[in-house]
Structure formats: C-alpha cells, structure tokens
C-alpha cells in the first residue's frame, strides 16, 4: 500500500494518481518518488490502463524535493542517490501521462510536470525552479527539459533567478497545454485521458515515442523513427478497424492488437 | 495581531472592516496596510464570513497614501514607489477583487488617491451623498494606481477617465452614480445602516454562487465572447454542484423560503 499516493480508476482505461503529502505541500521525498515509480510500473503492466492522470492537491501539485532529506546527503550520498533511478523510471513510462496541476509546481514538482506528456493547469498554478536560492540547481531534468519546453531565455531566467511563472505565462511559453478553472483541472485531465483511452493503444504508444524522439534527436533520425513506427502500425488489426470504421461512418472499436 | 488602525469583526456571516485613522482621513501608512492585509487574510480563511463590508471611520473614507509616511526630502535618495505598490496596494486590490465573496464598499466621505480606486475594486459601492472621489495623483506628478487606470475607463469611458485622471477634480457622489462609477448614493445619516442591511441580505444569499458571478464578471473584461461562454459553462458546472442550488430548486418547487448556506 503506497503511503503518499492515492490510486483510483475513476473510469474505464484511466488511472488517477493523487500525490498526498499535505503536511509538506507534496514535497517529493524519496519514498514518494519510489511509490510513484512503482505506481506507474503497475499502470504500465496493466493492459486495461490506457492513460494515467497525475495530480496533487488544490494548493500544491508538488512544492519541490524534501530539503531536510537532501541536507543529510553529502557528496558521496548524492552520487549514489537512489532518486536518479526513480526519476528515470518515471520518465520512461510508456503510456500517456497527463498532469493536472493546481497551486505550486516547484523544483522537483516542476520537473515532474515536465515528465508528463500533457499538462492541464488551474489558472492559479505556479511553475518554478527555485533550487538556485538554496545554492543548488535543478537535478532531475529542470535544466534540460525546461529549455526544450520554453526556450533558452525564459529557461535561463527561471533557473537563474528562481522566480516562478504564472499558469498564463507557462501556457504562452509552451510549458503546459491548457488552462482551466482550478476546480476543473482534474476533470479536464480525465476527459483528455478518456479521449486517449478510446484510441488504438499501439498507435498511441508509438506516437508518444515518436514525439519524445523529436525532442532529443536530429531531424533525420526522428523522421526515420517516425516512418518505421508508421510502418509497424500497418500490420495491426486496429489500423484496419480504424480505417473501416471511418469509411462506414461509425465509431471504431479498438482492441490493442 | 491587535488592530490599532482598523476596526474589524466577523459576525453572522458579515465581515466588517473600517479604516480607522480618522485624524488622517484614514490615509494608509505601513501599519494600516499590514492590519488590513491581516484582516483580509482572516476573512479569506474564515468559514463563517459570507460577505465583506469595507468602510471608513470619521469624515473621510480614505485619502490614499499618507505622504508623511514617505521620505521625499530634498537630497534624499529617489524613492521607489513601485516597491510600495508591489508590496501593499497591488496585493490589496487583487485580494478585494479575488475574494470569493461579495465585497461591499460604503464610501462615507472623501475618497482620494488610492482611496478613490480601492472602492472600484469592490463589487457594490454605496456612497454618502457628501462623499467625493478625487484622482489626486496628477496633482503631485503621479499616475493613478491601485487599478485606477484599468478600472476607470471600463466604468465611465475613456473620455471621462482621462478627465478625472488628468484634472484631478473632485467628483461628487451623485455624479459618480450618474456616470456608473458606483452603484448607489445614500443619505449620509443612512449610509452605514443601508450598507449593513445590504451586507446582511447578501450573507443570507447563496454566496458561493455570488462568488462565481463575481469571478465571471471580473473575467469578462479580458475575455472574448466565445471564451466567456466557455467560462460560463465551467462556472455553471461548479454552481450546479453546490448545496445551495439544490436547496434553491427544492424551495422553489415546494413554495418555501430557501435556507442557503453559502456552499
């Protein structure tokens, strides 16, 4: 039983993971990260789960790492930090991950947001990498994914000043995909997840992989990967069903093969 | 925190906040700012408060910034007024506009400078017949702040907004009402009773729904028609889940008086 994560399956094909560490604004302690990584591993192993929504509370998505925990680690401790492996497992999750963000997404919380594929944020959400204020720097993708998401000048500003940006600013910059009324962020994320859950799972999986490739490879290899993935889908029953349903003007029934 | 420059209470759903430096026409010094901030924080966190009534003690409502609280002596370093706006005035008007409950402002006398614009950030403004609004900023080389440059053109139109802001002339309460700057003028002797009666009425209403109305109307200035329609849909979705909506419909169906709880 996870201590810091509540796992629900509110609708068919969709899992909702809620970070629950209210006393610390959902600060990502190592135990929470480990629980998150294994919750995602379970969602990955479950064939009926086709999309996952991750959220925090109304006040905070996740307000950073656990500073007390970090203070206890010296150089060697950081070198052997188990968190690195948890982050890798989270980032490698192969099904669509949708973040519903309200309140603070700071430091590790902002880095977690950037591990998600789609981000829905309530209009009072705040995103930032305040690590610099503690004499440290982002250590879980904050300097890499942020630059790819928002471009160099804003990424530099956020990382070097530690100042957070508003949801509206984050939307303009391309860090998030949509803004909602705060009370409706989770609902909207579930809607998006439901829509994805109704698609052909193999197509969704390969499309996600191709999109992620685009962020970290040169154009030629990205295009080559895209073409291979496109070709693989030609051998699936779901592709035949999708095209036939379109021609017969009916909703497609995908089976995941 | 004990309050020295404001009078503050929460009773029967009504949060009452009166600026209380009557000798200085309730102008803001740092201490009064801190007290108002603390009181508004308590209103926000209170599960009991369903409406806020803001007014002033004595003959003035609020004369804006207490200039004696600022050092502009010759030879002194140039002040950064942006800092005090960032720290005090902007959070104040933002809080009034964002508070998820109706905010009534009873303007009991002169409202000058920031004091003329703070009421405009409230939802329903009543003013005593003898009250007046003065955008005094232009007289000392400053710009209307506390939201004035944004709210005035929207409330009275650009031509009047520019005249008010550039001439800094006194606008009497009756003219302010005619121009649509405020909701209503009331006789001086009646002002506080009328404002309290209005507050008590609102405190008995479905205040969660009223907060959503406030949210939607405040957002309408920045939204296009389509965006606003979507906002109405979203807020109606929230309103439709409230206990008060269920109570309102059931009272209507059963021809009885609804008992609203503000949730």
Coordinates of C-alpha atoms in Angstrom, one line a residue:
Chain A
X1 CA 0.0 0.0 0.0
X2 CA 1.5 3.3 -1.0
X3 CA 1.7 5.9 1.8
X4 CA 1.8 9.1 -0.2
X5 CA -0.1 8.2 -3.4
X6 CA -3.8 7.5 -3.8
X7 CA -4.5 5.3 -6.8
X8 CA -8.0 5.4 -8.3
X9 CA -9.6 4.1 -11.5
X10 CA -12.4 6.6 -12.0
X11 CA -13.3 5.4 -15.4
X12 CA -12.5 2.6 -17.8
X13 CA -9.0 2.6 -19.1
X14 CA -7.9 5.6 -16.9
X15 CA -5.9 5.7 -13.7
X16 CA -5.8 8.7 -11.4
X17 CA -2.7 9.1 -9.2
X18 CA -3.1 11.7 -6.5
X19 CA 0.0 12.9 -4.5
X20 CA -1.0 13.0 -0.9
X21 CA 1.6 14.5 1.4
X22 CA -0.4 17.6 2.6
X23 CA 1.8 18.4 5.6
X24 CA 4.7 19.1 3.2
X25 CA 2.8 20.6 0.2
X26 CA 3.5 17.2 -1.6
X27 CA 7.3 17.6 -1.4
X28 CA 8.8 14.8 -3.3
X29 CA 10.7 12.8 -0.7
X30 CA 12.5 9.6 -1.9
X31 CA 9.7 7.4 -0.6
X32 CA 7.1 9.3 -2.5
X33 CA 9.2 9.1 -5.7
X34 CA 9.7 5.4 -5.3
X35 CA 5.9 4.9 -4.8
X36 CA 5.2 7.0 -7.9
X37 CA 7.7 5.0 -10.0
X38 CA 6.1 1.7 -8.9
X39 CA 2.5 3.0 -9.3
X40 CA 3.5 3.9 -12.9
X41 CA 5.1 0.5 -13.4
X42 CA 1.8 -1.1 -12.2
X43 CA -0.2 1.1 -14.6
X44 CA 2.2 0.1 -17.4
X45 CA 1.8 -3.6 -16.7
X46 CA -2.0 -3.4 -16.5
X47 CA -3.4 -4.0 -20.1
X48 CA -6.7 -2.2 -19.2
X49 CA -4.9 1.0 -18.3
X50 CA -4.5 3.2 -21.3
X51 CA -3.8 6.6 -19.9
X52 CA -2.7 8.0 -16.5
X53 CA -3.6 11.3 -14.8
X54 CA -1.4 12.6 -12.1
X55 CA -2.4 15.4 -9.7
X56 CA -1.7 16.9 -6.3
X57 CA -3.9 19.0 -4.1
X58 CA -5.8 22.3 -4.7
X59 CA -2.9 24.1 -3.1
X60 CA 0.1 22.3 -4.4
X61 CA 0.9 19.8 -7.2
X62 CA 4.3 19.3 -5.6
X63 CA 6.4 22.1 -4.0
X64 CA 9.8 20.6 -4.6
X65 CA 12.1 18.0 -3.2
X66 CA 12.4 17.2 0.5
X67 CA 15.0 19.7 1.7
X68 CA 15.6 18.0 5.0
X69 CA 16.3 14.7 3.3
X70 CA 18.6 16.5 0.8
X71 CA 20.6 18.2 3.6
X72 CA 21.5 14.8 5.1
X73 CA 23.3 13.7 1.9
X74 CA 27.0 14.5 1.4
X75 CA 28.8 14.4 -2.0
X76 CA 29.0 10.6 -1.9
X77 CA 25.5 10.3 -0.8
X78 CA 24.3 12.4 -3.7
X79 CA 26.5 10.4 -6.1
X80 CA 24.7 7.2 -5.0
X81 CA 21.3 8.9 -4.7
X82 CA 18.5 6.3 -5.3
X83 CA 16.3 9.1 -6.6
X84 CA 18.0 9.2 -10.0
X85 CA 16.7 5.7 -10.8
X86 CA 13.2 6.6 -9.7
X87 CA 13.2 9.6 -11.9
X88 CA 14.4 7.5 -14.9
X89 CA 11.6 5.0 -14.3
X90 CA 9.0 7.9 -14.2
X91 CA 10.3 9.5 -17.3
X92 CA 10.4 6.1 -19.2
X93 CA 6.7 5.5 -18.6
X94 CA 5.4 4.4 -22.0
X95 CA 1.7 5.2 -21.7
X96 CA 0.3 8.7 -21.9
X97 CA 0.8 10.7 -18.7
X98 CA -1.4 13.7 -18.1
X99 CA -0.6 16.1 -15.3
X100 CA -3.5 18.2 -13.7
X101 CA -1.7 21.0 -11.8
X102 CA -3.1 23.3 -9.2
X103 CA -1.1 25.6 -7.0
X104 CA 2.7 25.1 -6.7
X105 CA 4.7 23.1 -9.1
X106 CA 8.2 24.0 -7.9
X107 CA 11.6 22.4 -8.2
X108 CA 11.1 18.6 -8.4
X109 CA 7.4 19.3 -8.8
X110 CA 8.0 21.3 -11.9
X111 CA 10.4 18.6 -13.1
X112 CA 7.7 16.1 -12.6
X113 CA 5.3 18.2 -14.6
X114 CA 7.8 18.1 -17.4
X115 CA 7.9 14.3 -17.3
X116 CA 4.2 14.4 -18.2
X117 CA 3.1 14.3 -21.8
X118 CA 0.1 16.7 -21.4
X119 CA -0.3 19.3 -18.8
X120 CA -3.6 20.9 -17.7
X121 CA -3.2 23.6 -15.2
X122 CA -5.7 25.6 -13.0
X123 CA -5.3 29.3 -13.6
X124 CA -3.6 29.9 -10.3
X125 CA -0.9 27.3 -10.8
X126 CA 2.7 28.5 -10.4
X127 CA 5.8 26.9 -12.1
X128 CA 9.3 27.5 -11.0
X129 CA 12.8 26.1 -10.3
X130 CA 13.8 27.8 -7.1
X131 CA 16.8 25.5 -6.4
X132 CA 19.2 28.3 -7.1
X133 CA 18.0 30.1 -3.9
X134 CA 19.4 27.2 -1.9
X135 CA 22.8 27.3 -3.5
X136 CA 22.0 24.3 -5.7
X137 CA 20.4 23.7 -9.1
X138 CA 17.7 21.6 -10.7
X139 CA 18.9 17.9 -10.7
X140 CA 16.0 16.0 -12.3
X141 CA 15.7 17.4 -15.8
X142 CA 15.0 21.0 -14.8
X143 CA 17.8 22.4 -16.8
X144 CA 17.3 20.1 -19.8
X145 CA 13.5 19.7 -20.3
X146 CA 12.7 23.3 -19.3
X147 CA 15.0 24.6 -22.1
X148 CA 13.4 22.3 -24.6
X149 CA 9.9 23.3 -23.4
X150 CA 10.1 27.1 -23.1
X151 CA 13.3 28.1 -25.0
X152 CA 16.6 29.4 -23.7
X153 CA 15.8 33.0 -22.4
X154 CA 12.9 32.0 -20.2
X155 CA 14.5 28.8 -19.0
X156 CA 17.6 30.8 -18.0
X157 CA 15.5 33.4 -16.2
X158 CA 13.6 30.8 -14.3
X159 CA 16.6 28.7 -13.3
X160 CA 19.0 31.6 -12.5
X161 CA 16.5 33.8 -10.6
X162 CA 14.5 31.0 -9.1
X163 CA 11.3 33.1 -9.7
X164 CA 8.1 31.2 -10.5
X165 CA 5.8 32.0 -13.5
X166 CA 2.1 32.0 -13.7
X167 CA -0.1 29.5 -15.5
X168 CA -0.9 32.0 -18.2
X169 CA 2.8 32.6 -18.8
X170 CA 3.5 28.9 -18.8
X171 CA 0.8 28.5 -21.4
X172 CA 2.3 31.2 -23.7
X173 CA 5.7 29.6 -23.3
X174 CA 4.6 26.1 -24.2
X175 CA 5.2 24.5 -20.8
X176 CA 1.6 23.5 -20.4
X177 CA -1.2 22.7 -22.9
X178 CA -4.3 24.1 -21.3
X179 CA -5.7 26.4 -18.5
X180 CA -8.9 25.7 -16.7
X181 CA -10.8 26.9 -13.7
X182 CA -8.8 25.4 -10.8
X183 CA -11.7 23.2 -9.6
X184 CA -12.0 21.7 -13.0
X185 CA -8.4 20.8 -13.8
X186 CA -8.6 17.2 -12.8
X187 CA -11.9 16.8 -14.5
X188 CA -10.5 18.2 -17.7
X189 CA -7.4 16.0 -17.4
X190 CA -9.6 12.9 -17.0
X191 CA -11.6 14.0 -20.1
X192 CA -8.4 14.1 -22.1
X193 CA -7.3 10.8 -20.7
X194 CA -10.7 9.3 -21.6
X195 CA -10.4 10.5 -25.1
X196 CA -6.9 8.9 -25.4
X197 CA -8.1 5.7 -23.8
X198 CA -10.6 5.3 -26.6
X199 CA -7.9 5.3 -29.3
X200 CA -5.8 2.4 -30.6
X201 CA -3.2 1.7 -27.8
X202 CA -0.4 0.7 -30.1
X203 CA -0.8 3.9 -32.2
X204 CA -0.9 6.0 -29.0
X205 CA 2.2 4.3 -27.7
X206 CA 4.3 4.7 -30.9
X207 CA 3.0 8.2 -31.4
X208 CA 4.2 9.2 -27.9
X209 CA 7.6 7.6 -28.5
X210 CA 8.0 9.4 -31.8
X211 CA 7.1 12.7 -30.3
X212 CA 9.6 12.2 -27.5
X213 CA 12.2 11.3 -30.1
X214 CA 11.6 14.7 -31.7
X215 CA 12.8 16.4 -28.6
X216 CA 16.1 14.7 -28.4
X217 CA 17.3 13.5 -31.8
X218 CA 18.3 15.2 -35.1
X219 CA 15.5 15.6 -37.6
X220 CA 16.7 12.9 -40.0
X221 CA 16.7 10.1 -37.3
X222 CA 13.4 11.4 -35.9
X223 CA 11.8 11.2 -39.3
X224 CA 13.3 7.7 -39.8
X225 CA 11.9 6.6 -36.5
X226 CA 8.5 8.1 -37.3
X227 CA 8.4 6.3 -40.6
X228 CA 9.3 2.9 -39.0
X229 CA 6.7 3.4 -36.4
X230 CA 4.1 4.3 -39.0
X231 CA 5.0 1.2 -40.9
X232 CA 4.7 -1.1 -37.9
X233 CA 1.1 0.2 -37.3
X234 CA 0.3 -1.0 -40.9
X235 CA 0.4 -4.6 -39.5
X236 CA -2.1 -4.1 -36.7
X237 CA -5.8 -5.1 -36.6
X238 CA -6.7 -1.8 -35.0
X239 CA -5.5 0.1 -38.1
X240 CA -7.8 -1.9 -40.4
X241 CA -10.6 -1.3 -37.9
X242 CA -9.9 2.4 -37.7
X243 CA -10.0 2.9 -41.4
X244 CA -13.0 0.7 -41.9
X245 CA -15.0 2.5 -39.1
X246 CA -14.1 5.8 -40.8
X247 CA -15.4 4.6 -44.1
X248 CA -18.6 3.1 -42.5
X249 CA -19.1 6.3 -40.5
X250 CA -19.2 4.5 -37.1
X251 CA -17.0 4.8 -34.0
X252 CA -14.1 2.4 -34.1
X253 CA -13.7 -0.4 -31.6
X254 CA -10.0 -0.8 -30.9
X255 CA -8.6 -4.0 -29.3
X256 CA -4.9 -3.1 -28.9
X257 CA -3.5 -5.6 -31.4
Chain B
X1 CA -2.2 40.9 15.8
X2 CA -4.1 43.6 17.7
X3 CA -5.6 46.2 15.4
X4 CA -4.8 49.9 16.0
X5 CA -5.7 51.5 12.7
X6 CA -8.7 49.4 11.7
X7 CA -12.0 48.1 13.2
X8 CA -12.6 44.5 12.3
X9 CA -15.1 41.9 13.2
X10 CA -16.9 38.9 11.7
X11 CA -20.5 38.4 12.9
X12 CA -23.5 36.5 11.5
X13 CA -21.7 36.0 8.2
X14 CA -20.8 39.6 7.8
X15 CA -17.1 40.6 7.9
X16 CA -16.9 44.3 8.8
X17 CA -13.7 46.3 8.1
X18 CA -13.5 50.0 8.8
X19 CA -10.3 52.0 8.2
X20 CA -9.7 53.9 11.4
X21 CA -7.2 56.7 11.3
X22 CA -9.9 59.4 11.2
X23 CA -7.5 62.3 12.1
X24 CA -5.5 61.5 8.9
X25 CA -8.7 60.8 6.8
X26 CA -7.8 57.1 7.0
X27 CA -4.8 57.5 4.8
X28 CA -2.6 54.5 4.6
X29 CA 0.7 54.1 6.5
X30 CA 2.6 50.8 6.6
X31 CA 0.9 49.7 9.9
X32 CA -2.6 50.2 8.5
X33 CA -1.6 48.3 5.3
X34 CA -0.4 45.4 7.5
X35 CA -3.5 45.4 9.6
X36 CA -5.8 45.5 6.5
X37 CA -3.8 42.6 5.0
X38 CA -4.1 40.5 8.1
X39 CA -7.9 41.2 8.4
X40 CA -8.4 40.2 4.8
X41 CA -6.4 37.1 5.3
X42 CA -8.7 36.2 8.2
X43 CA -11.8 36.9 6.0
X44 CA -10.4 34.6 3.4
X45 CA -9.7 31.8 5.9
X46 CA -12.9 32.2 7.8
X47 CA -15.5 29.6 7.2
X48 CA -18.1 31.9 8.6
X49 CA -17.7 35.1 6.5
X50 CA -20.0 35.3 3.5
X51 CA -19.8 39.0 2.7
X52 CA -17.3 41.8 3.4
X53 CA -18.2 45.4 4.2
X54 CA -15.4 47.9 3.8
X55 CA -15.9 51.5 5.1
X56 CA -14.1 54.3 6.9
X57 CA -14.4 55.8 10.4
X58 CA -14.9 59.6 10.7
X59 CA -15.5 62.1 8.0
X60 CA -13.3 60.6 5.3
X61 CA -13.3 57.2 3.6
X62 CA -9.6 57.1 2.7
X63 CA -7.2 59.8 1.5
X64 CA -4.8 57.3 -0.1
X65 CA -1.2 57.2 0.9
X66 CA -0.1 59.1 4.0
X67 CA 2.6 61.2 2.4
X68 CA 4.2 61.9 5.8
X69 CA 5.0 58.2 5.8
X70 CA 7.3 58.7 2.9
X71 CA 10.6 60.5 2.8
X72 CA 10.8 62.8 -0.2
X73 CA 13.1 65.4 1.4
X74 CA 15.5 67.2 -0.9
X75 CA 18.8 65.3 -1.2
X76 CA 17.2 62.1 -0.1
X77 CA 17.5 59.1 -2.4
X78 CA 14.8 58.9 -5.1
X79 CA 12.0 56.7 -3.7
X80 CA 10.9 53.6 -5.5
X81 CA 7.2 53.9 -5.3
X82 CA 6.8 50.7 -7.4
X83 CA 8.0 48.9 -4.3
X84 CA 5.2 50.1 -2.1
X85 CA 2.7 49.4 -4.8
X86 CA 4.1 45.9 -5.3
X87 CA 4.2 45.2 -1.6
X88 CA 0.9 46.8 -0.5
X89 CA -1.5 48.4 -2.9
X90 CA -1.5 45.8 -5.7
X91 CA -2.0 42.8 -3.3
X92 CA -4.8 44.8 -1.6
X93 CA -6.8 45.5 -4.7
X94 CA -6.1 42.0 -6.0
X95 CA -7.4 40.5 -2.8
X96 CA -10.6 42.5 -2.9
X97 CA -11.2 41.5 -6.5
X98 CA -10.3 37.9 -5.9
X99 CA -12.1 37.3 -2.6
X100 CA -14.6 34.6 -3.2
X101 CA -17.4 36.5 -1.6
X102 CA -19.3 39.8 -2.4
X103 CA -17.4 42.9 -1.2
X104 CA -19.5 46.0 -0.4
X105 CA -17.8 49.3 0.0
X106 CA -19.5 52.1 1.9
X107 CA -17.7 55.4 0.9
X108 CA -18.6 57.6 3.9
X109 CA -16.6 60.7 2.8
X110 CA -13.7 61.9 0.7
X111 CA -12.0 59.1 -1.3
X112 CA -8.8 60.4 -2.7
X113 CA -5.8 58.9 -4.5
X114 CA -5.6 55.2 -3.9
X115 CA -8.6 55.7 -1.6
X116 CA -10.6 56.7 -4.7
X117 CA -9.6 53.5 -6.5
X118 CA -9.9 50.9 -3.8
X119 CA -13.7 51.1 -3.8
X120 CA -13.6 50.4 -7.6
X121 CA -12.0 47.1 -6.9
X122 CA -15.0 46.2 -4.7
X123 CA -18.3 44.7 -6.0
X124 CA -21.0 47.0 -4.8
X125 CA -20.2 50.6 -3.9
X126 CA -22.5 52.7 -1.8
X127 CA -21.5 56.4 -1.2
X128 CA -22.8 59.0 1.2
X129 CA -24.3 62.0 -0.6
X130 CA -21.5 64.2 0.8
X131 CA -18.8 61.8 -0.4
X132 CA -16.5 62.5 -3.3
X133 CA -13.9 60.8 -5.4
X134 CA -10.6 62.6 -6.3
X135 CA -8.0 61.1 -8.6
X136 CA -5.4 63.4 -6.8
X137 CA -2.3 61.7 -8.3
X138 CA -1.9 64.2 -11.1
X139 CA -1.5 67.0 -8.6
X140 CA 1.8 65.6 -7.3
X141 CA 3.2 64.2 -10.6
X142 CA 2.0 60.6 -10.1
X143 CA -0.1 58.1 -12.0
X144 CA -3.4 56.7 -10.7
X145 CA -2.6 53.4 -9.1
X146 CA -4.4 50.6 -7.3
X147 CA -6.1 49.6 -10.5
X148 CA -7.4 53.1 -11.3
X149 CA -6.1 53.3 -14.9
X150 CA -7.7 50.0 -15.7
X151 CA -11.0 50.3 -13.9
X152 CA -11.9 54.0 -14.7
X153 CA -12.1 53.6 -18.5
X154 CA -14.1 50.5 -18.1
X155 CA -16.6 52.1 -15.7
X156 CA -17.0 55.6 -17.1
X157 CA -15.5 55.5 -20.6
X158 CA -12.1 56.8 -21.8
X159 CA -13.0 60.5 -22.1
X160 CA -14.2 60.8 -18.6
X161 CA -11.4 58.6 -17.2
X162 CA -8.8 60.9 -18.8
X163 CA -10.5 64.0 -17.5
X164 CA -10.7 62.5 -14.0
X165 CA -7.1 61.3 -14.0
X166 CA -5.5 64.4 -15.7
X167 CA -7.5 67.1 -14.0
X168 CA -7.8 65.6 -10.6
X169 CA -11.1 67.4 -9.9
X170 CA -13.5 66.4 -7.2
X171 CA -16.2 64.1 -8.5
X172 CA -19.3 64.3 -6.2
X173 CA -21.1 61.1 -5.2
X174 CA -24.2 61.9 -7.2
X175 CA -22.2 62.5 -10.4
X176 CA -20.3 59.2 -9.8
X177 CA -23.6 57.4 -9.6
X178 CA -24.9 59.0 -12.8
X179 CA -21.7 58.0 -14.5
X180 CA -22.0 54.4 -13.4
X181 CA -18.8 54.6 -11.3
X182 CA -20.6 53.4 -8.3
X183 CA -23.8 51.5 -7.5
X184 CA -25.8 54.0 -5.4
X185 CA -25.9 57.2 -3.4
X186 CA -27.4 57.2 0.1
X187 CA -28.1 60.0 2.6
X188 CA -25.2 60.5 4.9
X189 CA -27.2 59.5 8.0
X190 CA -28.4 56.3 6.4
X191 CA -25.2 55.1 4.8
X192 CA -23.9 52.7 7.5
X193 CA -27.4 51.2 8.2
X194 CA -28.1 50.7 4.5
X195 CA -24.7 49.1 3.9
X196 CA -25.1 46.8 6.8
X197 CA -28.6 45.9 5.7
X198 CA -27.3 45.1 2.2
X199 CA -24.5 43.0 3.8
X200 CA -26.9 41.1 5.9
X201 CA -29.1 40.4 2.9
X202 CA -26.2 39.1 0.9
X203 CA -24.9 37.0 3.8
X204 CA -28.2 35.1 3.6
X205 CA -27.9 34.5 -0.1
X206 CA -26.2 31.6 -2.0
X207 CA -22.8 33.3 -1.6
X208 CA -20.9 30.5 -3.4
X209 CA -23.0 31.3 -6.5
X210 CA -22.4 35.0 -5.9
X211 CA -18.6 34.4 -5.8
X212 CA -18.9 32.6 -9.1
X213 CA -20.9 35.5 -10.5
X214 CA -18.1 37.9 -9.4
X215 CA -15.5 35.6 -10.9
X216 CA -17.3 35.5 -14.3
X217 CA -18.0 39.3 -14.5
X218 CA -14.4 40.2 -13.5
X219 CA -13.1 37.9 -16.2
X220 CA -15.4 39.3 -18.9
X221 CA -13.2 42.4 -19.4
X222 CA -10.4 40.2 -20.7
X223 CA -12.3 37.5 -22.5
X224 CA -13.7 37.3 -26.0
X225 CA -17.3 36.2 -26.4
X226 CA -16.5 32.6 -27.0
X227 CA -14.1 32.4 -24.1
X228 CA -16.6 33.9 -21.8
X229 CA -19.3 31.5 -23.0
X230 CA -16.9 28.7 -22.1
X231 CA -16.2 30.3 -18.7
X232 CA -20.0 30.5 -18.0
X233 CA -20.2 26.8 -18.9
X234 CA -17.4 25.9 -16.5
X235 CA -18.7 28.1 -13.6
X236 CA -22.2 26.8 -14.1
X237 CA -20.9 23.3 -13.8
X238 CA -19.4 24.3 -10.4
X239 CA -22.5 26.2 -9.3
X240 CA -24.7 23.3 -10.3
X241 CA -22.9 21.1 -7.8
X242 CA -23.5 23.4 -4.9
X243 CA -25.8 22.6 -2.0
X244 CA -27.4 26.0 -2.4
X245 CA -28.5 25.2 -5.9
X246 CA -30.2 22.1 -4.8
X247 CA -31.8 24.0 -1.9
X248 CA -32.9 26.8 -4.2
X249 CA -34.6 24.5 -6.6
X250 CA -36.2 22.4 -3.9
X251 CA -37.5 25.5 -2.1
X252 CA -38.9 26.8 -5.3
X253 CA -40.7 23.5 -6.1
X254 CA -42.1 23.3 -2.6
X255 CA -43.0 27.0 -2.5
X256 CA -41.0 27.7 0.7
X257 CA -38.2 30.1 1.6
X258 CA -34.8 28.7 0.8
X259 CA -32.2 28.4 3.6
X260 CA -28.8 29.0 1.9
X261 CA -25.5 28.0 3.5
X262 CA -23.1 29.5 1.0
X263 CA -21.7 26.2 -0.3

